[in-house]
């Protein structure tokens, strides 16, 4: 399957028929089971409220396949994001043969039919990365114009987020210019995410504002970090027992694993505090995470997850506002857990990020260890941005959208 995924990256969306053929060939190779006769490939979207166990139930996969997983792998099943594009291969009797379900940009679940039952593995996601530059004169708003010109709402969102708190986009006027240098990922011929490397925005006062990606954060031309959001560690004086890992090949097990959060080892009943100001959006059980609280943080794209809790703070409920450092629950071992600890997850939008990096997000210019490296990076970015301001610059083709994808 890794070979097929890699190969399809080069086929493009207009050659989906070839992918069907390749899946057919792959199925023929397993024909000794007598199950693969007329494969039918479907692309679907993971629906709101859909769970892996519900997917298993709908497709005749024994739930034992899930419950036989190790506890960290069970947790990953709760990381499947609503709206994710998944691929399902079925035989002529509508029996599931294989499925690819992305968990992160780096890792996916692979479900496959065996002679007697099903098995579930984790595979790396192979994707192409294309560097692109978008240059625009505003006619409406930055968000609307970027989304319309590129076909990517995600790019518009990322641009606004990069300048959050530094530019009031309401003051943007018609004719103002902006340039975005970004990397676009594609998986199986489809859009798989964007990452802005550098951006420029002309403001009403005739000045240009810049944002440069450097060491997983955005800085202006003076090497000052643009993102000022700050979080606190949710458990005081606790030992980190497991670090964040989006995709790691286990040297002993010889398979891919992931851990989308930081685990804090602490005695049962240890107090858990909100990492930042925000609004509670989830209080209750969440699959392998057990008793869980999720907070959407004010003034940022971030949300935080607190899992395996023994219980919640008195009166805590969805919609409630909480302050940084406020008690929200107690360390426990509910869900798929081998012992008392807090699983602390951080998300930027729907993407899991390393909590330890976010906790250290506030920096000043003096905290950048290698200013000379930053200057070189910024200069290289400026060369690209300035070149795109020329009238001869050609913007990338608008990304096509597809409406024939079924929703689970």
Coordinates of C-alpha atoms in Angstrom, one line a residue, residues 136-379:
X136 CA -2.5 39.7 -5.2
X137 CA -3.9 43.2 -5.2
X138 CA -6.9 43.3 -2.9
X139 CA -10.4 43.8 -4.3
X140 CA -12.4 42.6 -1.2
X141 CA -10.7 41.3 1.9
X142 CA -7.4 39.4 2.3
X143 CA -9.2 36.3 3.4
X144 CA -11.8 36.3 0.6
X145 CA -9.3 37.2 -2.1
X146 CA -6.7 34.6 -1.1
X147 CA -9.4 31.9 -0.9
X148 CA -10.8 32.9 -4.2
X149 CA -7.5 33.1 -6.1
X150 CA -6.0 29.9 -4.7
X151 CA -9.1 27.8 -4.1
X152 CA -7.7 27.1 -0.6
X153 CA -9.6 28.4 2.4
X154 CA -6.8 26.8 4.5
X155 CA -4.3 29.2 2.9
X156 CA -6.4 32.2 3.7
X157 CA -6.8 31.0 7.3
X158 CA -3.1 30.4 7.7
X159 CA -2.3 33.9 6.3
X160 CA -4.7 35.6 8.8
X161 CA -3.2 33.4 11.6
X162 CA 0.4 34.3 10.8
X163 CA -0.4 38.1 11.3
X164 CA -2.9 37.6 14.1
X165 CA -2.6 40.5 16.6
X166 CA -0.2 42.6 14.4
X167 CA -2.4 43.6 11.4
X168 CA -6.0 44.8 11.6
X169 CA -7.4 43.4 8.3
X170 CA -10.5 45.5 8.6
X171 CA -8.3 48.5 7.6
X172 CA -7.1 46.8 4.4
X173 CA -8.2 48.7 1.3
X174 CA -8.7 48.0 -2.4
X175 CA -5.4 48.0 -4.2
X176 CA -3.3 46.9 -1.2
X177 CA -0.9 44.1 -2.1
X178 CA 0.0 40.9 -0.4
X179 CA 2.4 38.0 -1.3
X180 CA 2.5 34.5 0.2
X181 CA 5.3 32.0 -0.2
X182 CA 3.9 28.6 0.9
X183 CA 4.4 24.9 0.7
X184 CA 1.4 22.8 -0.5
X185 CA 1.1 19.2 0.3
X186 CA -0.7 16.8 -1.9
X187 CA -1.8 13.2 -1.1
X188 CA -3.3 11.0 -3.8
X189 CA -3.6 13.9 -6.1
X190 CA -5.6 16.0 -3.6
X191 CA -4.8 18.9 -1.3
X192 CA -3.3 17.8 2.0
X193 CA -2.4 21.0 3.8
X194 CA -0.4 24.2 3.5
X195 CA 2.4 25.8 5.4
X196 CA 3.2 29.4 4.9
X197 CA 7.0 30.0 4.8
X198 CA 6.9 33.8 4.4
X199 CA 4.3 36.5 3.7
X200 CA 4.0 40.2 3.1
X201 CA 1.1 42.6 3.5
X202 CA 0.9 46.2 2.5
X203 CA -1.0 48.3 5.1
X204 CA -3.0 51.5 4.9
X205 CA 0.0 53.6 6.0
X206 CA 1.9 52.4 2.9
X207 CA 4.2 50.2 4.9
X208 CA 4.9 46.5 4.4
X209 CA 4.5 44.0 7.2
X210 CA 6.3 40.7 7.1
X211 CA 6.0 37.2 8.6
X212 CA 8.8 34.7 8.3
X213 CA 8.6 31.1 9.5
X214 CA 11.6 30.3 11.6
X215 CA 12.0 27.4 14.1
X216 CA 8.2 26.6 14.1
X217 CA 7.0 30.2 14.8
X218 CA 6.5 33.4 12.8
X219 CA 8.8 36.4 13.2
X220 CA 8.7 39.9 11.8
X221 CA 11.6 41.6 10.0
X222 CA 13.1 42.6 13.3
X223 CA 13.2 39.0 14.5
X224 CA 10.3 39.6 17.0
X225 CA 7.9 36.8 17.3
X226 CA 4.4 37.7 16.0
X227 CA 2.5 35.1 18.1
X228 CA 2.1 36.2 21.6
X229 CA -0.1 33.5 23.0
X230 CA 1.1 31.9 26.2
X231 CA 0.1 28.6 28.0
X232 CA 1.0 27.2 31.3
X233 CA 1.9 23.5 32.2
X234 CA -1.4 21.9 33.3
X235 CA 0.1 19.8 36.1
X236 CA 2.5 21.3 38.5
X237 CA 5.8 19.6 39.2
X238 CA 4.9 16.5 37.2
X239 CA 7.3 14.3 35.3
X240 CA 6.9 13.9 31.6
X241 CA 6.6 10.2 30.9
X242 CA 5.9 10.3 27.2
X243 CA 6.7 13.0 24.6
X244 CA 4.8 14.1 21.4
X245 CA 5.7 12.1 18.3
X246 CA 3.7 12.5 15.1
X247 CA 5.3 9.6 13.3
X248 CA 8.0 7.3 14.6
X249 CA 9.3 4.0 13.4
X250 CA 9.7 1.7 16.5
X251 CA 13.1 0.0 16.3
X252 CA 12.0 -3.0 18.3
X253 CA 8.4 -3.5 17.1
X254 CA 9.3 -2.6 13.5
X255 CA 6.2 -0.6 12.9
X256 CA 5.1 3.0 12.9
X257 CA 3.7 4.5 16.1
X258 CA 2.5 8.0 17.1
X259 CA 1.8 9.8 20.3
X260 CA -0.1 13.1 19.8
X261 CA 0.4 14.7 23.1
X262 CA 2.5 14.9 26.2
X263 CA 1.9 12.5 29.1
X264 CA 2.5 13.7 32.7
X265 CA 2.9 11.0 35.3
X266 CA 1.3 12.0 38.5
X267 CA -0.7 10.3 41.4
X268 CA -4.4 9.8 41.0
X269 CA -6.3 12.9 42.1
X270 CA -3.5 15.4 41.3
X271 CA -5.1 18.7 40.3
X272 CA -5.2 19.6 36.6
X273 CA -5.4 23.3 35.6
X274 CA -6.4 25.0 32.4
X275 CA -3.3 25.9 30.3
X276 CA -4.9 29.2 29.2
X277 CA -8.0 31.3 29.1
X278 CA -10.7 29.8 27.0
X279 CA -14.1 28.2 26.7
X280 CA -14.9 24.6 27.5
X281 CA -16.1 22.8 24.4
X282 CA -16.1 19.2 25.7
X283 CA -16.7 17.5 29.1
X284 CA -17.2 13.8 29.1
X285 CA -15.8 10.5 27.9
X286 CA -14.0 10.3 24.6
X287 CA -13.2 6.8 23.5
X288 CA -9.8 5.6 24.5
X289 CA -9.1 8.9 26.2
X290 CA -11.7 8.2 28.9
X291 CA -12.9 11.2 30.8
X292 CA -11.8 14.2 28.8
X293 CA -12.0 18.0 28.9
X294 CA -11.3 20.2 25.7
X295 CA -10.8 23.9 25.9
X296 CA -10.9 26.3 23.0
X297 CA -8.5 29.1 23.8
X298 CA -9.4 32.8 23.4
X299 CA -7.6 34.9 20.9
X300 CA -5.9 32.0 19.1
X301 CA -6.4 29.0 16.9
X302 CA -5.3 26.7 19.7
X303 CA -7.4 24.2 21.7
X304 CA -6.2 21.9 24.5
X305 CA -7.2 18.4 25.5
X306 CA -6.9 16.8 29.0
X307 CA -7.5 13.1 29.0
X308 CA -7.7 10.0 31.3
X309 CA -9.1 12.2 34.1
X310 CA -10.4 10.7 37.3
X311 CA -13.1 13.4 37.5
X312 CA -13.9 17.0 36.7
X313 CA -13.9 20.2 38.7
X314 CA -17.2 20.8 40.4
X315 CA -19.8 22.4 38.1
X316 CA -17.5 22.3 35.0
X317 CA -19.7 22.2 31.9
X318 CA -19.6 22.9 28.1
X319 CA -19.8 26.6 27.3
X320 CA -18.2 27.7 30.5
X321 CA -15.4 30.2 30.4
X322 CA -12.2 29.3 32.3
X323 CA -9.2 31.3 33.3
X324 CA -5.6 30.2 32.9
X325 CA -4.6 28.1 35.9
X326 CA -8.2 27.4 36.9
X327 CA -8.9 23.9 38.2
X328 CA -10.7 21.7 35.6
X329 CA -10.1 18.1 36.8
X330 CA -8.0 15.5 38.4
X331 CA -5.4 13.0 37.1
X332 CA -6.8 9.5 36.7
X333 CA -6.5 6.4 34.6
X334 CA -9.9 6.3 32.7
X335 CA -10.1 5.0 29.1
X336 CA -7.3 3.1 27.6
X337 CA -4.6 3.8 30.2
X338 CA -2.0 1.7 32.0
X339 CA -1.8 3.9 35.0
X340 CA -2.6 7.4 36.4
X341 CA -1.3 10.2 34.2
X342 CA -2.6 13.2 32.3
X343 CA -2.5 13.0 28.5
X344 CA -2.2 16.7 27.4
X345 CA -2.9 17.4 23.7
X346 CA -2.6 20.7 21.9
X347 CA -4.2 21.5 18.5
X348 CA -3.8 24.3 16.1
X349 CA -7.1 24.2 14.3
X350 CA -7.5 20.5 13.8
X351 CA -3.8 19.7 13.6
X352 CA -2.1 18.1 16.6
X353 CA 1.0 20.1 17.6
X354 CA 3.8 19.4 20.2
X355 CA 2.5 20.9 23.5
X356 CA 6.0 21.5 24.7
X357 CA 6.7 23.9 21.8
X358 CA 3.5 25.7 22.3
X359 CA 4.1 26.1 26.0
X360 CA 7.4 27.9 25.1
X361 CA 5.9 30.0 22.4
X362 CA 6.6 33.4 23.9
X363 CA 10.0 34.6 22.8
X364 CA 11.8 37.9 22.3
X365 CA 14.4 38.8 19.7
X366 CA 17.2 38.0 22.2
X367 CA 15.9 34.4 22.5
X368 CA 16.8 33.5 19.0
X369 CA 20.2 31.9 19.4
X370 CA 21.4 32.3 15.9
X371 CA 20.4 35.7 14.6
X372 CA 22.7 35.5 11.6
X373 CA 20.8 32.4 10.5
X374 CA 17.5 34.2 10.8
X375 CA 18.9 37.1 8.7
X376 CA 19.9 34.7 6.0
X377 CA 16.5 32.9 6.0
X378 CA 14.7 36.3 5.9
X379 CA 16.8 37.5 3.0

